[in-house]
Coordinates of C-alpha atoms and ligand atoms in Angstrom, one line a residue:
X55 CA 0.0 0.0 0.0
X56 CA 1.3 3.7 -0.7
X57 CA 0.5 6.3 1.7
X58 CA 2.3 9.2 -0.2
X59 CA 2.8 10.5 -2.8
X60 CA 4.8 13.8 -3.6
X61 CA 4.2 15.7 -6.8
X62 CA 5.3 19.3 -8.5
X63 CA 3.0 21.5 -10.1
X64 CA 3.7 22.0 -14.1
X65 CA 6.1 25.6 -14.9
X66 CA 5.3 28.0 -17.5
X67 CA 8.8 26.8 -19.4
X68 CA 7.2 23.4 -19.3
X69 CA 6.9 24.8 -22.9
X70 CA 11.0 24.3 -23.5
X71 CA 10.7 20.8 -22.2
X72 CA 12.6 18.4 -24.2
X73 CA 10.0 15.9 -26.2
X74 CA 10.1 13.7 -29.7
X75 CA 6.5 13.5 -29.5
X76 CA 5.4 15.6 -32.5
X77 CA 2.1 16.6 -30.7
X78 CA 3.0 20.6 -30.3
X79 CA 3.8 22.6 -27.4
X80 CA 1.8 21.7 -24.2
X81 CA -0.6 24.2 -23.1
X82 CA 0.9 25.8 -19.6
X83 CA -3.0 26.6 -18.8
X84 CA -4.4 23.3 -19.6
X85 CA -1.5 21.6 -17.8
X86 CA -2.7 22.9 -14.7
X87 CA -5.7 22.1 -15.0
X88 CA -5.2 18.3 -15.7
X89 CA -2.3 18.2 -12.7
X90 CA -5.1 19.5 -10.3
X91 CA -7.0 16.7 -11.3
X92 CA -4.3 13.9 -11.1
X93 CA -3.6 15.1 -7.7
X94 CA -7.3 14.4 -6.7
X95 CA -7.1 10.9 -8.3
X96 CA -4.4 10.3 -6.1
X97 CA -6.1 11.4 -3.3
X98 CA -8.9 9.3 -4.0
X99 CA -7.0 6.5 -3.8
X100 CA -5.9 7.3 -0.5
X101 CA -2.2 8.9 -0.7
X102 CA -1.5 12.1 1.4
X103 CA -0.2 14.4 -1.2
X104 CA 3.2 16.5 -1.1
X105 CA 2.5 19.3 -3.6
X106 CA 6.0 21.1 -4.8
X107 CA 5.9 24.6 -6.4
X108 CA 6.9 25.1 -9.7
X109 CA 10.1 25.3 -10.9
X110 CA 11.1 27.3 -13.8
X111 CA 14.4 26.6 -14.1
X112 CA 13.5 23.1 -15.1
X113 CA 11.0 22.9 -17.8
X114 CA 10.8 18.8 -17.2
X115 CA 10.5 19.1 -13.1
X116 CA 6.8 18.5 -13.3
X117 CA 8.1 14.8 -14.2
X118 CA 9.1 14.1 -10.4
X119 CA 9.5 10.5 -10.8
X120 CA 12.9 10.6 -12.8
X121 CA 14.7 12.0 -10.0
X122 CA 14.6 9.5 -7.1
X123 CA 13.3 6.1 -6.6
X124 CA 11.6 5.3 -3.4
X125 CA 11.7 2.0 -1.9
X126 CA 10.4 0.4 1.1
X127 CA 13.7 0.8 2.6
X128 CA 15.8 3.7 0.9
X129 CA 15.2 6.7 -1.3
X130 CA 17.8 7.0 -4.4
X131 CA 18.4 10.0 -5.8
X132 CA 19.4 9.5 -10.0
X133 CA 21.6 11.6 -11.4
X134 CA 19.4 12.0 -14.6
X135 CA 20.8 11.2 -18.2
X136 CA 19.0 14.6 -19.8
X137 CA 21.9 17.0 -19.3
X138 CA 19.0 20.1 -18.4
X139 CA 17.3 17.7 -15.6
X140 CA 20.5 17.1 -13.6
X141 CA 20.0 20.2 -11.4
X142 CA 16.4 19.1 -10.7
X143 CA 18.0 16.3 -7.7
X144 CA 19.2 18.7 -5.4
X145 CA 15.9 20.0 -4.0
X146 CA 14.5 16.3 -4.1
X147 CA 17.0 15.6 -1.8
X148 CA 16.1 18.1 1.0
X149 CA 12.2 17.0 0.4
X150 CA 13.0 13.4 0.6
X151 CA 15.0 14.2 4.1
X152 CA 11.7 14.5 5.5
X153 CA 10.1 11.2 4.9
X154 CA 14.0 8.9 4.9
X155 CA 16.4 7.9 7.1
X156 CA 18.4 6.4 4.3
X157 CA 18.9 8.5 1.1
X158 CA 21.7 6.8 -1.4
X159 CA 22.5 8.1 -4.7
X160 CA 24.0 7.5 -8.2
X161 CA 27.0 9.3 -9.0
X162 CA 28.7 9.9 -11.9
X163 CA 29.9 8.3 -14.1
X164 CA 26.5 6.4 -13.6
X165 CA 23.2 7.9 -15.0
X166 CA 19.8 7.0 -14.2
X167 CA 16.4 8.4 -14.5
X168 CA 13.7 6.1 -12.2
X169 CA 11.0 6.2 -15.0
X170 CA 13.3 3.4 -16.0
X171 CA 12.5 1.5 -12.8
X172 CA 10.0 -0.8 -12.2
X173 CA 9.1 -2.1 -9.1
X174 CA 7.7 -5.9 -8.6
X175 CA 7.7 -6.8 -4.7
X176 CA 11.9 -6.6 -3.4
X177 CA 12.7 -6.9 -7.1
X178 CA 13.3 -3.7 -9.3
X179 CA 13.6 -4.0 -13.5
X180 CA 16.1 -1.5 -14.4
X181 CA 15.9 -0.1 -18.1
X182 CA 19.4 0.5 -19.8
X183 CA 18.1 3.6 -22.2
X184 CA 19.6 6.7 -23.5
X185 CA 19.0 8.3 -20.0
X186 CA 19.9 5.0 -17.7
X187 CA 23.9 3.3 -18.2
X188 CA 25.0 0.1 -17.4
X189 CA 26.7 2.0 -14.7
X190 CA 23.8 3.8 -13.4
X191 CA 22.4 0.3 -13.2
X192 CA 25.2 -1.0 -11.5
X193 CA 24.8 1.4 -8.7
X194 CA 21.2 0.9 -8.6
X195 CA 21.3 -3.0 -7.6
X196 CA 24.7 -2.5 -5.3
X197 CA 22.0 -0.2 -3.4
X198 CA 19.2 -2.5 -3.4
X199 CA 21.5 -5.4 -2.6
X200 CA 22.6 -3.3 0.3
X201 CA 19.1 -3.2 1.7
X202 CA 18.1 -6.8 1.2
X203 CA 16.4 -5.8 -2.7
X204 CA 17.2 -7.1 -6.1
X205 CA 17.8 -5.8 -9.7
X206 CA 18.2 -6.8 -12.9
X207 CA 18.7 -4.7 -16.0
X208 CA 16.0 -4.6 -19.7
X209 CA 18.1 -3.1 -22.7
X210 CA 15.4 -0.8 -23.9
X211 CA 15.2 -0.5 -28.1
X212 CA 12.6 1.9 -28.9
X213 CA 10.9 3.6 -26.2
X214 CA 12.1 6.6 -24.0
X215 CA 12.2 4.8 -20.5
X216 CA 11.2 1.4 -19.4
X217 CA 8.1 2.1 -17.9
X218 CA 6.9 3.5 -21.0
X219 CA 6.6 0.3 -22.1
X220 CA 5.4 -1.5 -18.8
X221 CA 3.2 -0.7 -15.7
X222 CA 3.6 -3.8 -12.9
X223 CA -0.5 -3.7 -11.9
X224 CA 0.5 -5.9 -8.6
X225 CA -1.2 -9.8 -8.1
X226 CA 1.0 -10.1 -10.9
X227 CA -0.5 -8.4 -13.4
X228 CA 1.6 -6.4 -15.5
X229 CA 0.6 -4.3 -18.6
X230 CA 2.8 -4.7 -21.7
X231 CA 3.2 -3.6 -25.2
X232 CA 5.1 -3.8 -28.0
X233 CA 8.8 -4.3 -27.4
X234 CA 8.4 -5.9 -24.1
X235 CA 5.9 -8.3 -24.9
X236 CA 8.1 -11.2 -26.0
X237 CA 10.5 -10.8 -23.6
X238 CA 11.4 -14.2 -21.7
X239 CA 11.5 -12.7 -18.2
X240 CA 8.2 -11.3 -18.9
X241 CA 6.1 -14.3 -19.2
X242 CA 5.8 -15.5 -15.9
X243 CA 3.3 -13.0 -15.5
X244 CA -0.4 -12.7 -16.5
X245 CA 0.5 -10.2 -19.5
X246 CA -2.2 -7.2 -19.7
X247 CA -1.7 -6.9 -23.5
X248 CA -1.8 -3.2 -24.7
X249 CA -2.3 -2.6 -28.3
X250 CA 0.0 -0.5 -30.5
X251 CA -2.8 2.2 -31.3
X252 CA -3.2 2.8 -27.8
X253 CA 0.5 2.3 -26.5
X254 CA 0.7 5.3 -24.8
X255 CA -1.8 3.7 -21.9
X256 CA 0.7 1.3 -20.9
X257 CA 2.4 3.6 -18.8
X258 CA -0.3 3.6 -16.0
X259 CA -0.1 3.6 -12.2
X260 CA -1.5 1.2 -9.4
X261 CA -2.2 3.4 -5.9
X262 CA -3.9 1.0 -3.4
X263 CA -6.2 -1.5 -5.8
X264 CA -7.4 1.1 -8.3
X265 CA -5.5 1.7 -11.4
X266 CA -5.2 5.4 -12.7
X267 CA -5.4 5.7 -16.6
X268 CA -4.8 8.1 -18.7
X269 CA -8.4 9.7 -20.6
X270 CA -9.0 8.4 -24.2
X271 CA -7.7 4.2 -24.0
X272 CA -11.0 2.6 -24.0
X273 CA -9.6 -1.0 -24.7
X274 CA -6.6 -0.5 -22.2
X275 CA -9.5 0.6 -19.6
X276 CA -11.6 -2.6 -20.3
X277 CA -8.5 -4.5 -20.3
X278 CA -7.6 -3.7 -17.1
X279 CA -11.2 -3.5 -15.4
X280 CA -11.6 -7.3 -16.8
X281 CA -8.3 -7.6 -14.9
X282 CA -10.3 -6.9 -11.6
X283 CA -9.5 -3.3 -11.0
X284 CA -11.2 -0.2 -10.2
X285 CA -10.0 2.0 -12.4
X286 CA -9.5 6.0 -12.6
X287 CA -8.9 7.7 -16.0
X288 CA -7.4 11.4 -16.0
X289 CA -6.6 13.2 -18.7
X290 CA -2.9 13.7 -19.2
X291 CA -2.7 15.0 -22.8
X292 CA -0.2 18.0 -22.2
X293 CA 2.2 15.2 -20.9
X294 CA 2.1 13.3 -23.5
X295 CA 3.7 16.2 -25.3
X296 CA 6.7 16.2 -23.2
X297 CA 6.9 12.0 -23.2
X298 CA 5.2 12.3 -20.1
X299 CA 3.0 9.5 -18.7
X300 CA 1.1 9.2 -15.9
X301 CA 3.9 7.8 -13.6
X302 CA 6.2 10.5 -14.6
X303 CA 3.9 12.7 -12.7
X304 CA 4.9 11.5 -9.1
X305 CA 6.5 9.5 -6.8
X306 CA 4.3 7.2 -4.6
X307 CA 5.3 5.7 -1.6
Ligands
CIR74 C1 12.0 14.0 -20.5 O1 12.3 13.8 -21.7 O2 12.8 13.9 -19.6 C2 10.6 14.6 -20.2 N1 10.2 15.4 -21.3 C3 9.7 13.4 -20.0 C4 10.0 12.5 -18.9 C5 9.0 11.4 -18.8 N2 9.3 10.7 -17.7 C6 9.1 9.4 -17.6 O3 8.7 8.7 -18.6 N3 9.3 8.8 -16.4

């Protein structure tokens, strides 16, 4: 079960945000709106909300996920691959003081962003991507190992960060598409099979039983209610312009 989650509101540079999406320039105005309304889908599920300001000096710091994974036993602060979100650790840091005794971190030459973490139980997938080395990794599963946790690493082909790709829905249920689908270390699980057309959807987060989705997925949605599981769907589309998904958008814990 989570009890927390912390989140930071959207910036008006969110408009410099790096992105290969192709969809335009997110809408500062609309942003807000649709981040007030994840944070009450959270709250619905039960989480106590940390709400961070916005930060202008990093048009990506909405996405709070990248910069720390939170485990049962330890927070890790990445040191993100995206040259621009590096500086975006060292206030996580001094929020994450609050709620951790133990606070590790990757140093350089390492690099990891969490959106390429998974968590399943003590076990954490770790995505080798453009924003996550072998090194970064490495660091990542010497720190788990440390606290009784264990990691193994994906080499990621097409998408931006593992969990792009793959949502772990608990009971194991975990939502797949493309890529990932074939992948031996995969199949012991019951495979929530997203289709390419609606590929974006994978990346969807479980908070406490209910699963929040993002607006506009109807298959995904059925897939996942016929999985058993309440589900919640807000609408993220100024995200998606910046690669965002609905994990991106906050840390639970
Ligand atoms: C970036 O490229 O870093 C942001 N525009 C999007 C980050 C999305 N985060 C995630 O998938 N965990």
């Amino acid at each position: 079960m989570f009890t927390k989650a912390i989140v930071r509101r959207p910036c008006k540079n969110m408009t410099q945000g790096i992105t290969s999406a192709n969809l335009g320039t997110p809408d500062y105005d609309n942003a807000v709106k649709q981040h007030k309304q994840y944070i009450e889908a959270l709250k619905n599920c039960g989480v106590e909300v940390t709400v961070l300001e916005a930060n202008e000096n990093y048009p990506d710091s909405v996405f709070v996920e990248d910069v720390a994974l939170l485990t049962p036993h330890c927070a890790i602060i990445t040191n993100p691959g995206a040259e621009t979100r590096k500086g975006e650790i060292a206030e996580m840091r001094k929020i994450l003081s609050k709620f951790y005794k133990n606070i590790e971190e990757i140093k350089s030459p390492g690099t990891a962003e969490a959106g390429d973490i998974m968590m399943v139980g003590s076990h954490f997938f770790i995505g080798l991507s453009a924003r996550t080395n072998k090194e970064g990794a490495n660091q990542i599963i010497s720190i788990l190992n440390k606290y009784g946790m264990t990691g193994s690493t994906e080499t990621l082909e097409k998408v931006l960060h593992l969990k792009t790709g793959m949502s772990y829905l608990e009971n194991n249920n975990l939502a797949l598409c493309g890529e990932f689908l074939t992948k031996p270390e995969f199949q012991k699980f019951n495979i929530l099979k997203v289709d390419d057309d609606e590929s974006y959807s994978t990346n969807c987060i479980w908070v406490n039983g209910t699963v929040i989705v993002p607006k506009g997925f109807p298959k995904s949605k059925a897939t996942i209610k016929k999985a058993g599981y309440k589900t919640i769907e807000v609408d993220v589309s100024e995200f998606r312009k910046l690669d965002g998904g609905l994990s991106c958008l906050s840390l639970r814990f």
